[in-house]
Amino acid sequence: MITTSQLRTLQAELQKRFGTDREARLTFLGEFFSQPIKTTKELTAVQAFVVIRYLKGDKVLPSSYFAAFDSKNIKHRTILARCMELGWRNPDNPQYADLSRLGSFLISRRSPVRKRLLDMSDKELSKIIYALEQILKKQYAK
């Protein structure tokens, strides 16, 4: 969860950039993380860290950094397949999964494990697969 000091810093940086326009701030955050953001308090500490560094002009790791995968690992390939089923496709090349969207998911509050895909154990990868399958079930239930 985002810390109080991160929240203060984030609000200050967003005010410098967008003034008091709350909708512009939330739209920016939603586009930055490739997912809808209703309030800054729902950001994780990792997400807050990344966006604060970006707003301060520091070099930021792209979201796809967290989604780097090993093509020989069957669980990594399963995760990519679930992304494709969810419609998380690369806008430039729809044959491939959108690693930015996957990376944003991995560091979001919705992810059961918040670390790089390459740093996860088999048990942690299974948790990610299960979470993606639950999202798929909800998507098809609509």
XYZ file of N, CA, C and O in Angstrom:
568
model
N 0.831 -1.174 0.000
C 0.000 0.000 0.000
C 0.882 1.246 0.000
O 1.955 1.243 0.589
N 0.442 2.287 -0.621
C 1.191 3.537 -0.687
C 1.359 4.097 0.728
O 0.437 4.038 1.538
N 2.555 4.607 1.028
C 2.800 5.175 2.356
C 2.318 6.621 2.398
O 2.112 7.256 1.357
N 2.180 7.137 3.601
C 1.716 8.515 3.777
C 2.687 9.502 3.150
O 2.276 10.457 2.482
N 3.983 9.279 3.349
C 4.967 10.203 2.773
C 4.973 10.133 1.249
O 5.113 11.155 0.577
N 4.789 8.936 0.692
C 4.706 8.807 -0.764
C 3.465 9.529 -1.287
O 3.526 10.181 -2.327
N 2.369 9.416 -0.563
C 1.127 10.063 -0.976
C 1.299 11.583 -1.009
O 0.901 12.240 -1.965
N 1.951 12.133 0.026
C 2.200 13.576 0.062
C 3.089 14.002 -1.101
O 2.815 14.993 -1.782
N 4.167 13.256 -1.327
C 5.092 13.580 -2.415
C 4.389 13.478 -3.761
O 4.543 14.351 -4.624
N 3.616 12.424 -3.948
C 2.899 12.226 -5.212
C 1.914 13.363 -5.461
O 1.865 13.913 -6.564
N 1.147 13.730 -4.437
C 0.183 14.820 -4.595
C 0.889 16.131 -4.949
O 0.414 16.901 -5.790
N 2.033 16.384 -4.310
C 2.778 17.613 -4.604
C 3.274 17.617 -6.049
O 3.162 18.633 -6.756
N 3.808 16.491 -6.502
C 4.310 16.402 -7.877
C 3.173 16.500 -8.891
O 3.317 17.135 -9.933
N 2.037 15.870 -8.597
C 0.894 15.948 -9.506
C 0.324 17.362 -9.553
O -0.115 17.821 -10.602
N 0.349 18.066 -8.426
C -0.160 19.445 -8.404
C 0.723 20.361 -9.243
O 0.222 21.238 -9.942
N 2.039 20.135 -9.211
C 2.947 20.933 -10.050
C 2.605 20.757 -11.530
O 2.686 21.687 -12.314
N 2.243 19.541 -11.881
C 2.018 19.221 -13.288
C 0.591 19.508 -13.753
O 0.382 19.971 -14.865
N -0.418 19.218 -12.904
C -1.813 19.308 -13.329
C -2.641 20.319 -12.549
O -3.835 20.460 -12.810
N -2.042 20.993 -11.582
C -2.812 21.930 -10.765
C -3.816 21.174 -9.913
O -3.524 20.108 -9.387
N -5.013 21.696 -9.818
C -6.033 21.079 -8.962
C -7.001 20.180 -9.730
O -7.986 19.710 -9.159
N -6.741 19.914 -10.996
C -7.634 19.097 -11.821
C -7.503 17.608 -11.458
O -6.610 16.915 -11.929
N -8.405 17.132 -10.621
C -8.356 15.747 -10.137
C -8.505 14.745 -11.268
O -7.815 13.729 -11.324
N -9.422 15.007 -12.190
C -9.655 14.086 -13.309
C -8.409 13.939 -14.179
O -8.090 12.853 -14.629
N -7.711 15.046 -14.425
C -6.483 14.988 -15.227
C -5.430 14.147 -14.519
O -4.711 13.371 -15.161
N -5.345 14.282 -13.207
C -4.382 13.485 -12.430
C -4.690 11.991 -12.542
O -3.800 11.183 -12.798
N -5.952 11.640 -12.330
C -6.337 10.230 -12.372
C -6.214 9.653 -13.778
O -5.831 8.491 -13.951
N -6.519 10.461 -14.785
C -6.354 10.014 -16.174
C -4.884 9.741 -16.461
O -4.536 8.716 -17.059
N -4.007 10.659 -16.020
C -2.570 10.464 -16.205
C -2.113 9.162 -15.544
O -1.406 8.360 -16.156
N -2.520 8.938 -14.292
C -2.106 7.730 -13.571
C -2.651 6.479 -14.244
O -1.944 5.471 -14.366
N -3.891 6.537 -14.716
C -4.482 5.395 -15.411
C -3.728 5.052 -16.680
O -3.476 3.880 -16.972
N -3.345 6.067 -17.442
C -2.582 5.833 -18.667
C -1.160 5.383 -18.348
O -0.603 4.538 -19.046
N -0.589 5.930 -17.296
C 0.782 5.574 -16.904
C 0.874 4.095 -16.541
O 1.834 3.420 -16.900
N -0.134 3.591 -15.830
C -0.112 2.202 -15.374
C -0.967 1.272 -16.231
O -1.114 0.096 -15.916
N -1.560 1.773 -17.298
C -2.379 0.970 -18.218
C -3.519 0.257 -17.502
O -3.843 -0.885 -17.821
N -4.110 0.922 -16.523
C -5.260 0.369 -15.812
C -6.005 1.524 -15.151
O -5.401 2.544 -14.841
N -7.299 1.384 -14.961
C -8.053 2.485 -14.353
C -7.650 2.712 -12.899
O -7.458 1.765 -12.147
N -7.489 3.978 -12.531
C -7.149 4.367 -11.163
C -8.271 5.282 -10.670
O -8.541 6.316 -11.272
N -8.925 4.898 -9.576
C -10.022 5.697 -9.030
C -9.528 6.695 -7.993
O -10.115 7.748 -7.821
N -8.459 6.347 -7.277
C -7.891 7.216 -6.262
C -6.417 6.893 -6.083
O -6.008 5.747 -6.291
N -5.621 7.867 -5.707
C -4.186 7.636 -5.532
C -3.912 6.688 -4.369
O -2.872 6.047 -4.340
N -4.844 6.565 -3.454
C -4.643 5.685 -2.298
C -4.670 4.210 -2.668
O -4.234 3.365 -1.891
N -5.141 3.868 -3.850
C -5.165 2.463 -4.250
C -3.853 2.021 -4.902
O -3.692 0.850 -5.228
N -2.908 2.936 -5.072
C -1.601 2.574 -5.632
C -0.792 1.783 -4.614
O -0.915 1.991 -3.408
N 0.051 0.902 -5.111
C 0.977 0.196 -4.228
C 2.206 1.063 -4.009
O 2.420 2.054 -4.720
N 3.029 0.670 -3.043
C 4.251 1.417 -2.763
C 5.185 1.394 -3.984
O 5.826 2.396 -4.297
N 5.235 0.269 -4.688
C 6.094 0.159 -5.879
C 5.588 1.085 -6.983
O 6.367 1.804 -7.617
N 4.271 1.091 -7.206
C 3.703 1.975 -8.226
C 3.976 3.433 -7.874
O 4.347 4.220 -8.741
N 3.791 3.779 -6.611
C 4.034 5.160 -6.182
C 5.495 5.532 -6.406
O 5.799 6.618 -6.909
N 6.388 4.643 -6.057
C 7.813 4.892 -6.246
C 8.131 5.166 -7.715
O 8.832 6.127 -8.056
N 7.594 4.339 -8.589
C 7.866 4.468 -10.027
C 7.321 5.791 -10.572
O 8.022 6.526 -11.272
N 6.081 6.129 -10.242
C 5.484 7.346 -10.798
C 6.114 8.607 -10.196
O 6.298 9.607 -10.900
N 6.492 8.575 -8.937
C 7.161 9.734 -8.327
C 8.503 9.976 -9.006
O 8.851 11.115 -9.331
N 9.250 8.898 -9.241
C 10.533 9.056 -9.947
C 10.312 9.643 -11.333
O 11.066 10.498 -11.787
N 9.277 9.182 -12.014
C 8.986 9.702 -13.349
C 8.647 11.189 -13.289
O 9.156 11.978 -14.081
N 7.782 11.563 -12.360
C 7.358 12.961 -12.254
C 8.506 13.886 -11.855
O 8.512 15.057 -12.206
N 9.482 13.357 -11.147
C 10.632 14.160 -10.749
C 11.694 14.209 -11.848
O 12.710 14.862 -11.699
N 11.455 13.500 -12.941
C 12.368 13.544 -14.080
C 13.467 12.506 -14.043
O 14.375 12.521 -14.862
N 13.405 11.565 -13.095
C 14.408 10.512 -13.030
C 14.124 9.455 -14.091
O 13.020 9.369 -14.619
N 15.132 8.645 -14.359
C 14.942 7.542 -15.292
C 14.044 6.501 -14.629
O 14.256 6.119 -13.493
N 13.026 6.077 -15.332
C 12.063 5.129 -14.793
C 12.137 3.833 -15.584
O 12.242 3.850 -16.811
N 12.084 2.733 -14.855
C 12.018 1.442 -15.526
C 10.645 1.298 -16.170
O 9.635 1.591 -15.537
N 10.599 0.879 -17.405
C 9.279 0.679 -18.019
C 8.552 -0.474 -17.332
O 9.183 -1.361 -16.750
N 7.242 -0.449 -17.405
C 6.444 -1.520 -16.786
C 6.831 -2.880 -17.341
O 6.772 -3.884 -16.641
N 7.251 -2.902 -18.600
C 7.614 -4.180 -19.216
C 8.824 -4.821 -18.534
O 9.033 -6.022 -18.644
N 9.613 -4.042 -17.778
C 10.739 -4.595 -17.019
C 10.251 -5.673 -16.048
O 10.895 -6.694 -15.864
N 9.099 -5.439 -15.433
C 8.560 -6.377 -14.451
C 7.974 -7.614 -15.120
O 7.756 -8.619 -14.477
N 7.717 -7.535 -16.433
C 7.113 -8.646 -17.165
C 8.123 -9.417 -18.008
O 7.731 -10.282 -18.787
N 9.412 -9.112 -17.843
C 10.426 -9.864 -18.592
C 10.276 -11.342 -18.238
O 10.051 -11.697 -17.080
N 10.365 -12.204 -19.235
C 10.071 -13.618 -19.017
C 11.107 -14.517 -19.671
O 11.891 -14.093 -20.518
N 11.083 -15.781 -19.255
C 11.933 -16.819 -19.813
C 11.059 -17.666 -20.736
O 10.130 -18.329 -20.278
N 11.335 -17.645 -22.015
C 10.477 -18.349 -22.974
C 10.529 -19.867 -22.806
O 9.661 -20.571 -23.308
N 11.519 -20.369 -22.080
C 11.611 -21.812 -21.857
C 10.820 -22.262 -20.625
O 10.612 -23.459 -20.422
N 10.365 -21.316 -19.815
C 9.616 -21.636 -18.603
C 8.139 -21.780 -18.954
O 7.501 -20.842 -19.433
N 7.577 -22.946 -18.679
C 6.190 -23.232 -19.054
C 5.206 -22.319 -18.324
O 4.192 -21.908 -18.894
N 5.503 -21.972 -17.073
C 4.589 -21.097 -16.325
C 4.620 -19.675 -16.874
O 3.593 -19.001 -16.909
N 5.770 -19.221 -17.319
C 5.863 -17.897 -17.951
C 5.032 -17.884 -19.237
O 4.315 -16.927 -19.513
N 5.140 -18.960 -20.005
C 4.364 -19.045 -21.244
C 2.862 -19.116 -20.950
O 2.052 -18.548 -21.683
N 2.491 -19.787 -19.873
C 1.082 -19.856 -19.479
C 0.565 -18.469 -19.126
O -0.555 -18.096 -19.505
N 1.366 -17.698 -18.403
C 0.978 -16.331 -18.046
C 0.773 -15.491 -19.301
O -0.204 -14.753 -19.419
N 1.679 -15.613 -20.255
C 1.541 -14.864 -21.510
C 0.282 -15.291 -22.266
O -0.414 -14.454 -22.855
N -0.031 -16.583 -22.224
C -1.243 -17.073 -22.888
C -2.489 -16.486 -22.228
O -3.435 -16.072 -22.919
N -2.496 -16.401 -20.894
C -3.642 -15.810 -20.192
C -3.780 -14.329 -20.547
O -4.895 -13.815 -20.675
N -2.658 -13.646 -20.711
C -2.699 -12.231 -21.117
C -3.349 -12.090 -22.492
O -4.162 -11.187 -22.709
N -2.991 -12.970 -23.391
C -3.581 -12.936 -24.725
C -5.090 -13.197 -24.648
O -5.873 -12.539 -25.325
N -5.502 -14.160 -23.801
C -6.920 -14.460 -23.645
C -7.681 -13.263 -23.068
O -8.849 -13.050 -23.396
N -7.008 -12.487 -22.214
C -7.627 -11.295 -21.632
C -7.692 -10.130 -22.622
O -8.316 -9.117 -22.348
N -7.009 -10.281 -23.749
C -6.985 -9.202 -24.735
C -5.867 -8.213 -24.487
O -5.864 -7.121 -25.050
N -4.916 -8.580 -23.635
C -3.767 -7.712 -23.359
C -2.733 -7.940 -24.458
O -1.750 -8.636 -24.282
N -2.991 -7.352 -25.605
C -2.123 -7.537 -26.772
C -1.311 -6.283 -27.038
O -1.778 -5.172 -26.810
N -0.121 -6.484 -27.565
C 0.747 -5.367 -27.916
C 0.070 -4.575 -29.031
O -0.253 -5.129 -30.078
N -0.152 -3.270 -28.822
C -0.861 -2.485 -29.847
C -0.106 -2.422 -31.176
O -0.723 -2.360 -32.236
N 1.220 -2.492 -31.134
C 2.008 -2.427 -32.365
C 2.076 -3.769 -33.075
O 2.249 -3.822 -34.293
N 1.996 -4.846 -32.314
C 2.064 -6.180 -32.889
C 1.110 -7.091 -32.114
O 1.511 -7.727 -31.135
N -0.146 -7.173 -32.530
C -1.167 -7.909 -31.781
C -0.925 -9.408 -31.641
O -1.652 -10.081 -30.935
N 0.096 -9.941 -32.287
C 0.408 -11.360 -32.138
C 1.076 -11.638 -30.792
O 1.176 -12.795 -30.380
N 1.545 -10.598 -30.114
C 2.269 -10.750 -28.857
C 1.509 -10.105 -27.707
O 0.767 -9.150 -27.897
N 1.751 -10.622 -26.511
C 1.126 -10.058 -25.312
C 1.724 -8.683 -25.015
O 2.888 -8.413 -25.329
N 0.920 -7.826 -24.411
C 1.352 -6.481 -24.034
C 2.104 -6.572 -22.707
O 1.502 -6.688 -21.644
N 3.429 -6.527 -22.770
C 4.254 -6.667 -21.569
C 4.126 -5.469 -20.647
O 4.278 -5.602 -19.430
N 3.825 -4.306 -21.191
C 3.614 -3.130 -20.336
C 2.374 -3.325 -19.473
O 2.387 -3.024 -18.279
N 1.330 -3.837 -20.073
C 0.088 -4.082 -19.317
C 0.313 -5.167 -18.267
O -0.126 -5.041 -17.130
N 1.020 -6.234 -18.636
C 1.320 -7.297 -17.686
C 2.196 -6.765 -16.550
O 1.942 -7.044 -15.380
N 3.210 -5.974 -16.902
C 4.080 -5.402 -15.878
C 3.332 -4.491 -14.929
O 3.564 -4.506 -13.715
N 2.407 -3.703 -15.471
C 1.575 -2.836 -14.627
C 0.718 -3.667 -13.682
O 0.544 -3.317 -12.517
N 0.191 -4.776 -14.185
C -0.597 -5.665 -13.327
C 0.278 -6.250 -12.219
O -0.135 -6.314 -11.064
N 1.494 -6.663 -12.563
C 2.363 -7.317 -11.585
C 2.738 -6.417 -10.414
O 2.993 -6.912 -9.322
N 2.786 -5.102 -10.632
C 3.134 -4.209 -9.522
C 1.898 -3.533 -8.925
O 2.016 -2.709 -8.031
N 0.722 -3.928 -9.399
C -0.514 -3.308 -8.900
C -1.018 -4.039 -7.653
O -0.530 -5.107 -7.289
N -2.013 -3.444 -7.038
C -2.637 -4.021 -5.852
C -3.386 -5.307 -6.187
O -3.598 -6.153 -5.318
N -3.790 -5.472 -7.410
C -4.546 -6.663 -7.824
C -3.677 -7.905 -7.936
O -4.193 -9.018 -7.966
N -2.377 -7.724 -7.996
C -1.467 -8.852 -8.154
C -1.184 -9.502 -6.796
O -0.862 -8.810 -5.834
N -1.259 -10.828 -6.728
C -0.969 -11.497 -5.456
C 0.526 -11.488 -5.101
O 0.890 -11.651 -3.945
N 1.388 -11.303 -6.099
C 2.836 -11.248 -5.880
C 3.360 -10.028 -6.617
O 3.201 -9.919 -7.826
N 3.994 -9.115 -5.898
C 4.461 -7.863 -6.506
C 5.971 -7.869 -6.678
O 6.695 -7.270 -5.896
N 6.423 -8.588 -7.681
C 7.832 -8.575 -8.042
C 7.983 -8.948 -9.505
O 7.002 -9.278 -10.171
N 9.217 -8.866 -9.987
C 9.488 -9.219 -11.389
C 9.131 -10.668 -11.656
O 9.339 -11.530 -10.811
N 8.641 -10.939 -12.835
C 8.293 -12.294 -13.234
C 9.503 -13.227 -13.121
O 9.391 -14.351 -12.638
N 10.671 -12.743 -13.543
C 11.877 -13.567 -13.503
C 12.348 -13.866 -12.081
O 13.093 -14.820 -11.867
N 11.915 -13.077 -11.105
C 12.330 -13.270 -9.717
C 11.357 -14.131 -8.918
O 11.578 -14.382 -7.740
N 10.288 -14.578 -9.544
C 9.251 -15.341 -8.825
C 9.575 -16.832 -8.802
O 10.125 -17.382 -9.749
N 9.166 -17.455 -7.691
C 9.290 -18.910 -7.565
C 8.129 -19.572 -8.309
O 7.186 -18.894 -8.729
N 8.167 -20.893 -8.437
C 7.080 -21.615 -9.097
C 5.754 -21.410 -8.364
O 4.710 -21.264 -8.994
N 5.796 -21.390 -7.049
C 4.578 -21.193 -6.263
C 3.996 -19.800 -6.518
O 2.786 -19.636 -6.668
N 4.856 -18.790 -6.584
C 4.407 -17.423 -6.847
C 3.846 -17.293 -8.265
O 2.847 -16.598 -8.481
N 4.487 -17.960 -9.222
C 3.983 -17.944 -10.595
C 2.591 -18.578 -10.668
O 1.716 -18.089 -11.389
N 2.391 -19.645 -9.901
C 1.078 -20.293 -9.862
C 0.016 -19.340 -9.327
O -1.125 -19.343 -9.793
N 0.380 -18.507 -8.357
C -0.557 -17.520 -7.816
C -0.942 -16.490 -8.882
O -2.106 -16.085 -8.973
N 0.033 -16.080 -9.691
C -0.239 -15.119 -10.769
C -1.167 -15.754 -11.798
O -2.134 -15.128 -12.247
N -0.895 -16.998 -12.171
C -1.738 -17.703 -13.137
C -3.166 -17.799 -12.612
O -4.130 -17.514 -13.334
N -3.314 -18.151 -11.347
C -4.641 -18.259 -10.742
C -5.360 -16.909 -10.771
O -6.551 -16.833 -11.108
N -4.651 -15.836 -10.432
C -5.255 -14.499 -10.430
C -5.724 -14.114 -11.833
O -6.828 -13.575 -12.004
N -4.913 -14.387 -12.846
C -5.293 -14.070 -14.222
C -6.501 -14.905 -14.660
O -7.379 -14.411 -15.365
N -6.543 -16.161 -14.224
C -7.687 -17.011 -14.566
C -8.965 -16.496 -13.905
O -10.041 -16.574 -14.494
N -8.853 -15.955 -12.698
C -10.022 -15.392 -12.017
C -10.520 -14.141 -12.751
O -11.723 -13.924 -12.863
N -9.583 -13.340 -13.244
C -9.968 -12.162 -14.033
C -10.702 -12.610 -15.295
O -11.711 -12.032 -15.692
N -10.186 -13.675 -15.928
C -10.845 -14.219 -17.121
C -12.269 -14.691 -16.804
O -13.202 -14.417 -17.558
N -12.436 -15.390 -15.693
C -13.764 -15.875 -15.311
C -14.727 -14.715 -15.131
O -15.872 -14.768 -15.581
N -14.267 -13.662 -14.466
C -15.126 -12.492 -14.251
C -15.462 -11.816 -15.574
O -16.567 -11.332 -15.787
N -14.463 -11.792 -16.479
C -14.686 -11.164 -17.782
C -15.741 -11.916 -18.585
O -16.593 -11.305 -19.209
N -15.684 -13.236 -18.547
C -16.650 -14.038 -19.314
C -17.997 -14.149 -18.628
O -18.989 -14.467 -19.262
N -18.049 -13.870 -17.333
C -19.320 -13.932 -16.602
C -20.214 -12.743 -16.950
O -21.421 -12.803 -16.749
N -19.618 -11.684 -17.483
C -20.387 -10.474 -17.814
C -21.286 -10.660 -18.998
O -21.257 -11.332 -19.854
